[in-house]
């Protein structure tokens, strides 16, 4: 395992309309945890319901998990609350990054906040560029990644929807979707 001083911290963005953005990021989280890295997962949209990933993460003492969102905000009846919640989660995210306690910080679904103009892409990009430790990895997921965030990223993957079970009337399946 490389020491922090010898590591090149990456900014990774998973975006696009296809499925698998968070799943890919969580694969990186569990890979890094397996190597003994300290991880912080911060979820912007997902609410307080339990997911398989969260249950698995609880088995690791080197993963800190925060599911802080208000749920599926694209169905929102209260955009002011969604903005307030997103801003509060962003403040926590900045604290966790600044603490330099973590080797990997996952900002799960933060890109949606940019797409809804709740947090500007420029603000996120400037903070990460100016304050992320050189050895820290930061992963940002969600549709509508801001151009400013894409510009500072080392790796950007766009998931493309080809086909989805939901379009065939199949509801989310436990163990696959959550």
Coordinates of N, CA and C in Angstrom, one line a residue:
X1 N 0.8 -1.2 0.0 CA 0.0 0.0 0.0 C 0.9 1.2 0.0
X2 N 0.7 2.1 -0.9 CA 1.4 3.4 -1.0 C 1.1 4.3 0.2
X3 N 2.1 4.9 0.7 CA 1.8 5.9 1.8 C 1.2 7.1 1.1
X4 N 0.5 7.9 1.9 CA -0.2 9.1 1.4 C 0.8 10.0 0.6
X5 N 2.0 10.1 1.1 CA 3.0 11.0 0.4 C 3.3 10.5 -1.0
X6 N 3.2 9.2 -1.2 CA 3.6 8.7 -2.5 C 2.3 8.5 -3.5
X7 N 1.1 8.8 -3.0 CA -0.1 8.5 -3.7 C -0.5 9.8 -4.5
X8 N -1.0 9.6 -5.7 CA -1.6 10.6 -6.5 C -3.1 10.5 -6.3
X9 N -3.7 11.5 -5.6 CA -5.1 11.5 -5.3 C -5.9 11.8 -6.6
X10 N -6.9 11.1 -6.9 CA -7.7 11.3 -8.1 C -9.1 11.9 -7.8
X11 N -9.6 12.6 -8.8 CA -11.0 13.1 -8.8 C -11.6 12.3 -9.9
X12 N -12.6 11.5 -9.5 CA -13.4 10.6 -10.4 C -14.8 11.0 -10.5
X13 N -15.4 11.2 -11.7 CA -16.8 11.5 -11.9 C -17.5 10.4 -12.6
X14 N -18.6 9.9 -12.1 CA -19.5 9.0 -12.7 C -20.8 9.7 -13.0
X15 N -21.1 9.9 -14.3 CA -22.3 10.7 -14.6 C -23.0 10.0 -15.8
X16 N -24.1 10.6 -16.2 CA -24.9 10.0 -17.4 C -26.2 9.5 -17.0
X17 N -27.0 9.2 -18.0 CA -28.4 8.7 -17.7 C -28.5 7.2 -17.4
X18 N -27.4 6.5 -17.6 CA -27.5 5.0 -17.4 C -27.3 4.7 -16.0
X19 N -27.6 3.4 -15.7 CA -27.5 2.9 -14.3 C -26.1 2.5 -14.0
X20 N -25.7 2.6 -12.7 CA -24.4 2.1 -12.3 C -23.4 3.1 -11.8
X21 N -23.8 4.4 -11.7 CA -22.9 5.4 -11.3 C -22.5 5.2 -9.8
X22 N -23.5 5.1 -9.0 CA -23.2 4.8 -7.5 C -22.6 3.5 -7.3
X23 N -23.1 2.5 -8.0 CA -22.6 1.1 -7.9 C -21.1 1.0 -8.2
X24 N -20.7 1.7 -9.3 CA -19.3 1.7 -9.6 C -18.5 2.4 -8.6
X25 N -19.0 3.6 -8.1 CA -18.3 4.3 -7.0 C -18.1 3.4 -5.8
X26 N -19.2 2.7 -5.4 CA -19.2 1.9 -4.2 C -18.2 0.7 -4.4
X27 N -18.1 0.2 -5.6 CA -17.1 -0.8 -5.9 C -15.7 -0.2 -5.6
X28 N -15.4 1.0 -5.9 CA -14.1 1.6 -5.6 C -14.0 1.8 -4.1
X29 N -15.1 2.2 -3.4 CA -15.1 2.3 -2.0 C -14.7 1.0 -1.3
X30 N -15.3 -0.1 -1.7 CA -15.0 -1.4 -1.1 C -13.6 -1.9 -1.5
X31 N -13.2 -1.6 -2.7 CA -11.8 -1.9 -3.0 C -10.8 -1.2 -2.2
X32 N -11.0 0.1 -2.0 CA -10.1 0.9 -1.2 C -10.2 0.4 0.3
X33 N -11.4 0.1 0.8 CA -11.5 -0.4 2.2 C -10.8 -1.7 2.4
X34 N -10.8 -2.5 1.3 CA -10.1 -3.8 1.4 C -8.6 -3.6 1.5
X35 N -8.1 -2.5 1.0 CA -6.6 -2.1 1.1 C -6.3 -1.4 2.4
X36 N -7.3 -1.2 3.3 CA -7.1 -0.6 4.5 C -7.2 1.0 4.5
X37 N -7.7 1.5 3.4 CA -7.9 3.0 3.3 C -9.1 3.4 4.2
X38 N -9.0 4.6 4.6 CA -10.2 5.1 5.4 C -11.1 5.9 4.4
X39 N -12.4 5.5 4.5 CA -13.4 6.0 3.6 C -14.5 6.8 4.2
X40 N -15.0 7.8 3.5 CA -16.2 8.5 4.0 C -17.1 8.6 2.8
X41 N -18.3 8.0 3.0 CA -19.4 8.0 2.0 C -20.4 9.0 2.4
X42 N -20.7 10.0 1.6 CA -21.8 11.0 1.9 C -22.8 10.9 0.7
X43 N -24.0 10.5 1.1 CA -25.1 10.4 0.1 C -26.0 11.6 0.1
X44 N -26.1 12.3 -1.0 CA -26.9 13.5 -1.1 C -28.4 13.3 -1.3
X45 N -28.8 12.3 -2.0 CA -30.2 12.2 -2.4 C -30.9 11.0 -1.6
X46 N -30.2 9.9 -1.5 CA -30.8 8.8 -0.8 C -31.2 9.2 0.6
X47 N -32.4 8.7 1.0 CA -32.9 9.0 2.3 C -32.4 8.0 3.3
X48 N -33.3 7.9 4.3 CA -32.9 7.1 5.5 C -33.1 5.6 5.4
X49 N -33.6 5.1 4.2 CA -33.8 3.7 4.1 C -32.5 2.9 4.0
X50 N -32.5 1.7 4.4 CA -31.3 0.9 4.5 C -31.1 0.3 3.1
X51 N -29.8 0.3 2.7 CA -29.4 -0.4 1.4 C -28.4 -1.5 1.7
X52 N -28.3 -2.4 0.7 CA -27.3 -3.5 0.9 C -25.9 -3.0 1.0
X53 N -25.6 -1.9 0.3 CA -24.3 -1.3 0.4 C -24.0 -0.8 1.8
X54 N -25.0 -0.1 2.4 CA -24.8 0.4 3.7 C -24.7 -0.7 4.7
X55 N -25.4 -1.8 4.6 CA -25.3 -2.9 5.5 C -23.9 -3.6 5.3
X56 N -23.4 -3.7 4.1 CA -22.1 -4.2 3.9 C -21.0 -3.3 4.5
X57 N -21.2 -2.0 4.3 CA -20.2 -1.1 4.8 C -20.1 -1.1 6.4
X58 N -21.2 -1.4 7.0 CA -21.2 -1.5 8.5 C -20.3 -2.6 9.0
X59 N -19.9 -3.5 8.1 CA -19.0 -4.6 8.5 C -17.5 -4.2 8.5
X60 N -17.3 -3.0 8.0 CA -15.9 -2.4 7.9 C -15.8 -1.3 8.9
X61 N -14.7 -1.4 9.7 CA -14.5 -0.3 10.7 C -13.8 0.9 10.0
X62 N -13.4 0.8 8.7 CA -12.7 1.9 8.1 C -13.6 2.7 7.1
X63 N -15.0 2.4 7.1 CA -15.9 3.2 6.3 C -16.9 3.9 7.2
X64 N -16.9 5.2 7.0 CA -17.9 6.1 7.7 C -19.0 6.4 6.7
X65 N -20.2 6.3 7.1 CA -21.4 6.4 6.1 C -22.4 7.4 6.6
X66 N -22.7 8.3 5.7 CA -23.7 9.4 5.9 C -24.8 9.4 4.8
X67 N -26.0 8.9 5.1 CA -27.1 8.9 4.1 C -28.0 10.1 4.6
X68 N -27.9 11.2 4.0 CA -28.5 12.5 4.6 C -29.5 13.1 3.7
X69 N -29.8 12.6 2.5 CA -30.7 13.2 1.6 C -32.2 13.1 2.1
X70 N -33.0 13.8 1.4 CA -34.5 13.9 1.6 C -35.2 12.9 0.8
X71 N -34.5 12.0 0.0 CA -35.2 11.0 -0.8 C -35.2 11.5 -2.2
X72 N -36.1 11.0 -3.0 CA -36.1 11.2 -4.5 C -36.6 12.6 -4.7
X73 N -35.7 13.5 -4.8 CA -36.0 15.0 -4.9 C -36.6 15.4 -6.2
X74 N -36.5 14.5 -7.3 CA -37.1 14.9 -8.5 C -38.6 14.9 -8.4
X75 N -39.2 14.3 -7.3 CA -40.6 14.3 -7.0 C -40.9 15.3 -5.9
X76 N -40.0 16.3 -5.7 CA -40.1 17.2 -4.6 C -41.4 18.0 -4.6
X77 N -41.9 18.3 -3.4 CA -43.0 19.2 -3.2 C -42.4 20.5 -2.4
X78 N -41.1 20.4 -2.1 CA -40.6 21.5 -1.3 C -39.1 21.7 -1.7
X79 N -39.0 22.5 -2.8 CA -37.6 22.7 -3.3 C -36.7 23.5 -2.4
X80 N -37.3 24.4 -1.6 CA -36.5 25.2 -0.6 C -35.9 24.2 0.4
X81 N -36.6 23.2 0.8 CA -36.0 22.2 1.8 C -34.9 21.4 1.1
X82 N -35.1 21.0 -0.1 CA -34.1 20.3 -0.8 C -32.8 21.1 -1.0
X83 N -32.9 22.4 -1.3 CA -31.8 23.3 -1.3 C -31.1 23.4 0.0
X84 N -31.9 23.6 1.1 CA -31.3 23.7 2.4 C -30.6 22.4 2.8
X85 N -31.2 21.2 2.6 CA -30.6 19.9 2.9 C -29.3 19.8 2.1
X86 N -29.3 20.1 0.8 CA -28.1 19.9 0.0 C -27.0 20.8 0.4
X87 N -27.3 22.0 0.8 CA -26.3 22.9 1.3 C -25.7 22.4 2.6
X88 N -26.5 21.9 3.5 CA -26.0 21.3 4.7 C -25.1 20.1 4.5
X89 N -25.5 19.3 3.5 CA -24.7 18.1 3.2 C -23.3 18.6 2.6
X90 N -23.4 19.6 1.8 CA -22.2 20.2 1.1 C -21.2 20.7 2.2
X91 N -21.8 21.3 3.2 CA -20.9 21.8 4.3 C -20.3 20.7 5.1
X92 N -21.0 19.6 5.3 CA -20.4 18.4 5.9 C -19.3 17.8 5.0
X93 N -19.6 17.8 3.7 CA -18.6 17.2 2.8 C -17.3 18.0 2.8
X94 N -17.4 19.3 2.9 CA -16.2 20.2 2.9 C -15.5 19.9 4.2
X95 N -16.2 19.8 5.3 CA -15.5 19.5 6.6 C -14.7 18.2 6.5
X96 N -15.4 17.1 6.0 CA -14.7 15.8 5.9 C -13.5 15.9 5.0
X97 N -13.6 16.6 3.9 CA -12.4 16.7 3.0 C -11.3 17.5 3.7
X98 N -11.7 18.6 4.3 CA -10.7 19.4 5.0 C -10.0 18.7 6.2
X99 N -10.7 17.8 6.8 CA -10.2 17.1 8.0 C -8.9 16.2 7.6
X100 N -8.8 15.9 6.4 CA -7.7 15.0 5.9 C -7.7 13.7 6.7
X101 N -8.8 13.3 7.2 CA -8.9 12.0 8.0 C -9.1 10.9 7.0
X102 N -9.6 11.1 5.8 CA -10.0 10.1 4.9 C -9.1 10.0 3.7
X103 N -8.9 8.8 3.2 CA -8.2 8.6 2.0 C -9.1 8.7 0.7
X104 N -10.3 8.3 0.9 CA -11.3 8.4 -0.2 C -12.6 9.0 0.4
X105 N -13.1 10.0 -0.4 CA -14.4 10.6 0.0 C -15.3 10.4 -1.2
X106 N -16.4 9.8 -1.0 CA -17.5 9.6 -2.0 C -18.6 10.6 -1.8
X107 N -18.8 11.5 -2.8 CA -19.9 12.4 -2.7 C -21.0 11.9 -3.7
X108 N -21.8 10.9 -3.2 CA -22.7 10.2 -4.0 C -23.9 11.0 -4.3
X109 N -24.2 11.2 -5.6 CA -25.3 11.9 -6.2 C -25.2 13.4 -6.0
X110 N -24.0 13.9 -5.7 CA -23.9 15.4 -5.7 C -24.1 16.0 -7.0
X111 N -23.9 15.3 -8.1 CA -24.0 15.9 -9.4 C -25.5 16.4 -9.7
X112 N -26.5 15.7 -9.1 CA -27.8 16.1 -9.2 C -28.0 17.5 -8.6
X113 N -27.3 17.8 -7.6 CA -27.5 19.1 -6.9 C -27.0 20.2 -7.9
X114 N -26.0 19.9 -8.7 CA -25.6 20.9 -9.7 C -26.6 21.0 -10.8
X115 N -27.2 19.9 -11.2 CA -28.2 19.8 -12.3 C -29.4 20.6 -11.9
X116 N -29.8 20.6 -10.6 CA -30.9 21.4 -10.1 C -30.5 22.8 -9.7
X117 N -29.3 23.2 -9.8 CA -28.8 24.5 -9.4 C -28.9 24.8 -7.9
X118 N -28.7 23.7 -7.1 CA -28.8 23.9 -5.7 C -27.4 24.2 -5.2
X119 N -26.3 23.7 -5.8 CA -24.9 24.0 -5.5 C -24.3 24.1 -6.9
X120 N -23.5 25.2 -7.1 CA -22.9 25.4 -8.4 C -21.8 24.5 -8.6
X121 N -21.6 24.1 -9.9 CA -20.5 23.3 -10.3 C -19.2 24.0 -10.0
X122 N -19.2 25.3 -10.3 CA -18.0 26.1 -10.0 C -17.6 26.1 -8.6
X123 N -18.5 26.2 -7.7 CA -18.2 26.1 -6.2 C -17.6 24.8 -5.9
X124 N -18.2 23.7 -6.4 CA -17.7 22.4 -6.1 C -16.3 22.2 -6.6
X125 N -16.1 22.6 -7.9 CA -14.8 22.4 -8.6 C -13.7 23.3 -7.9
X126 N -14.1 24.5 -7.6 CA -13.1 25.4 -6.9 C -12.7 24.8 -5.5
X127 N -13.6 24.3 -4.8 CA -13.3 23.8 -3.5 C -12.4 22.5 -3.6
X128 N -12.8 21.6 -4.5 CA -12.0 20.4 -4.6 C -10.6 20.7 -5.1
X129 N -10.5 21.6 -6.1 CA -9.2 22.0 -6.7 C -8.3 22.7 -5.6
X130 N -8.9 23.5 -4.8 CA -8.1 24.3 -3.9 C -7.9 23.7 -2.5
X131 N -8.7 22.7 -2.1 CA -8.7 22.2 -0.8 C -8.5 20.7 -0.6
X132 N -8.6 19.9 -1.7 CA -8.4 18.5 -1.6 C -6.9 18.2 -1.4
X133 N -6.6 17.4 -0.4 CA -5.2 17.0 -0.2 C -4.7 16.2 -1.5
X134 N -3.4 16.4 -1.8 CA -2.9 15.8 -3.1 C -3.0 14.3 -3.1
X135 N -3.1 13.6 -2.0 CA -3.1 12.2 -1.9 C -4.6 11.6 -1.8
X136 N -5.5 12.5 -1.6 CA -6.9 12.1 -1.4 C -7.6 11.8 -2.7
X137 N -8.4 10.8 -2.7 CA -9.3 10.5 -3.8 C -10.7 11.0 -3.5
X138 N -11.3 11.7 -4.5 CA -12.7 12.1 -4.3 C -13.5 11.6 -5.5
X139 N -14.6 11.0 -5.2 CA -15.5 10.4 -6.2 C -16.8 11.2 -6.2
X140 N -17.3 11.7 -7.3 CA -18.6 12.4 -7.4 C -19.5 11.6 -8.4
X141 N -20.7 11.4 -8.0 CA -21.6 10.6 -8.8 C -22.9 11.4 -9.1
X142 N -23.7 10.9 -10.1 CA -25.0 11.5 -10.4 C -25.1 12.0 -11.8
X143 N -26.3 12.1 -12.3 CA -26.5 12.7 -13.6 C -26.1 14.2 -13.6
X144 N -25.9 14.7 -14.8 CA -25.7 16.2 -15.0 C -24.5 16.7 -14.3
X145 N -23.4 16.0 -14.3 CA -22.2 16.6 -13.8 C -21.9 17.9 -14.4
X146 N -21.5 18.9 -13.6 CA -21.2 20.2 -14.1 C -20.0 20.2 -15.0
X147 N -19.9 21.0 -16.0 CA -18.7 21.1 -16.9 C -17.5 21.5 -16.0
X148 N -17.7 22.3 -15.0 CA -16.5 22.8 -14.2 C -16.0 21.6 -13.4
X149 N -16.8 20.7 -12.9 CA -16.4 19.5 -12.2 C -15.7 18.5 -13.1
X150 N -16.3 18.4 -14.3 CA -15.7 17.5 -15.3 C -14.3 18.0 -15.7
X151 N -14.1 19.3 -15.8 CA -12.8 19.9 -16.1 C -11.7 19.6 -15.1
X152 N -12.1 19.5 -13.8 CA -11.0 19.3 -12.8 C -10.8 17.8 -12.6
X153 N -11.7 17.0 -13.1 CA -11.6 15.5 -12.8 C -10.4 14.9 -13.6
X154 N -9.9 13.8 -13.0 CA -8.9 13.0 -13.7 C -9.5 12.0 -14.5
X155 N -10.6 11.4 -14.1 CA -11.3 10.3 -14.8 C -12.8 10.7 -14.8
X156 N -13.4 10.6 -15.9 CA -14.9 10.9 -16.1 C -15.5 9.7 -16.9
X157 N -16.5 9.1 -16.3 CA -17.2 8.0 -17.0 C -18.7 8.5 -17.2
X158 N -19.2 8.4 -18.4 CA -20.6 8.6 -18.6 C -21.3 7.3 -18.9
X159 N -22.2 7.0 -18.0 CA -23.1 5.8 -18.1 C -24.2 6.1 -19.1
X160 N -24.4 5.2 -20.1 CA -25.4 5.4 -21.1 C -26.5 4.3 -20.9
X161 N -27.7 4.8 -20.9 CA -28.8 3.8 -20.7 C -29.1 3.2 -22.1
X162 N -29.0 1.9 -22.1 CA -29.4 1.1 -23.3 C -30.8 0.5 -23.1
X163 N -30.9 -0.1 -21.9 CA -32.2 -0.7 -21.5 C -32.3 -0.8 -20.0
X164 N -33.5 -0.7 -19.5 CA -33.6 -0.8 -18.0 C -34.9 -1.6 -17.7
X165 N -34.8 -2.4 -16.7 CA -35.9 -3.3 -16.2 C -37.1 -2.5 -15.9
X166 N -36.9 -1.3 -15.3 CA -38.1 -0.4 -14.9 C -39.0 -0.1 -16.1
X167 N -38.4 0.0 -17.3 CA -39.1 0.3 -18.5 C -40.0 -0.9 -18.9
X168 N -39.7 -2.1 -18.3 CA -40.5 -3.3 -18.6 C -41.5 -3.6 -17.5
X169 N -41.6 -2.6 -16.6 CA -42.6 -2.7 -15.5 C -42.0 -3.5 -14.3
X170 N -40.7 -3.7 -14.3 CA -40.1 -4.4 -13.1 C -39.6 -3.4 -12.1
X171 N -40.1 -3.5 -10.9 CA -39.7 -2.6 -9.8 C -38.3 -3.0 -9.3
X172 N -37.7 -2.0 -8.6 CA -36.3 -2.2 -8.1 C -36.2 -3.5 -7.3
X173 N -35.2 -4.3 -7.6 CA -35.0 -5.6 -6.9 C -33.9 -5.5 -5.8
X174 N -34.3 -5.9 -4.6 CA -33.3 -5.9 -3.5 C -32.1 -6.8 -3.9
X175 N -30.9 -6.2 -3.5 CA -29.7 -6.9 -3.8 C -29.1 -6.5 -5.2
X176 N -29.9 -6.0 -6.1 CA -29.4 -5.5 -7.4 C -29.5 -4.0 -7.4
X177 N -30.7 -3.5 -7.1 CA -30.9 -2.0 -7.1 C -30.6 -1.3 -5.8
X178 N -30.8 -2.0 -4.7 CA -30.5 -1.3 -3.4 C -30.1 -2.4 -2.4

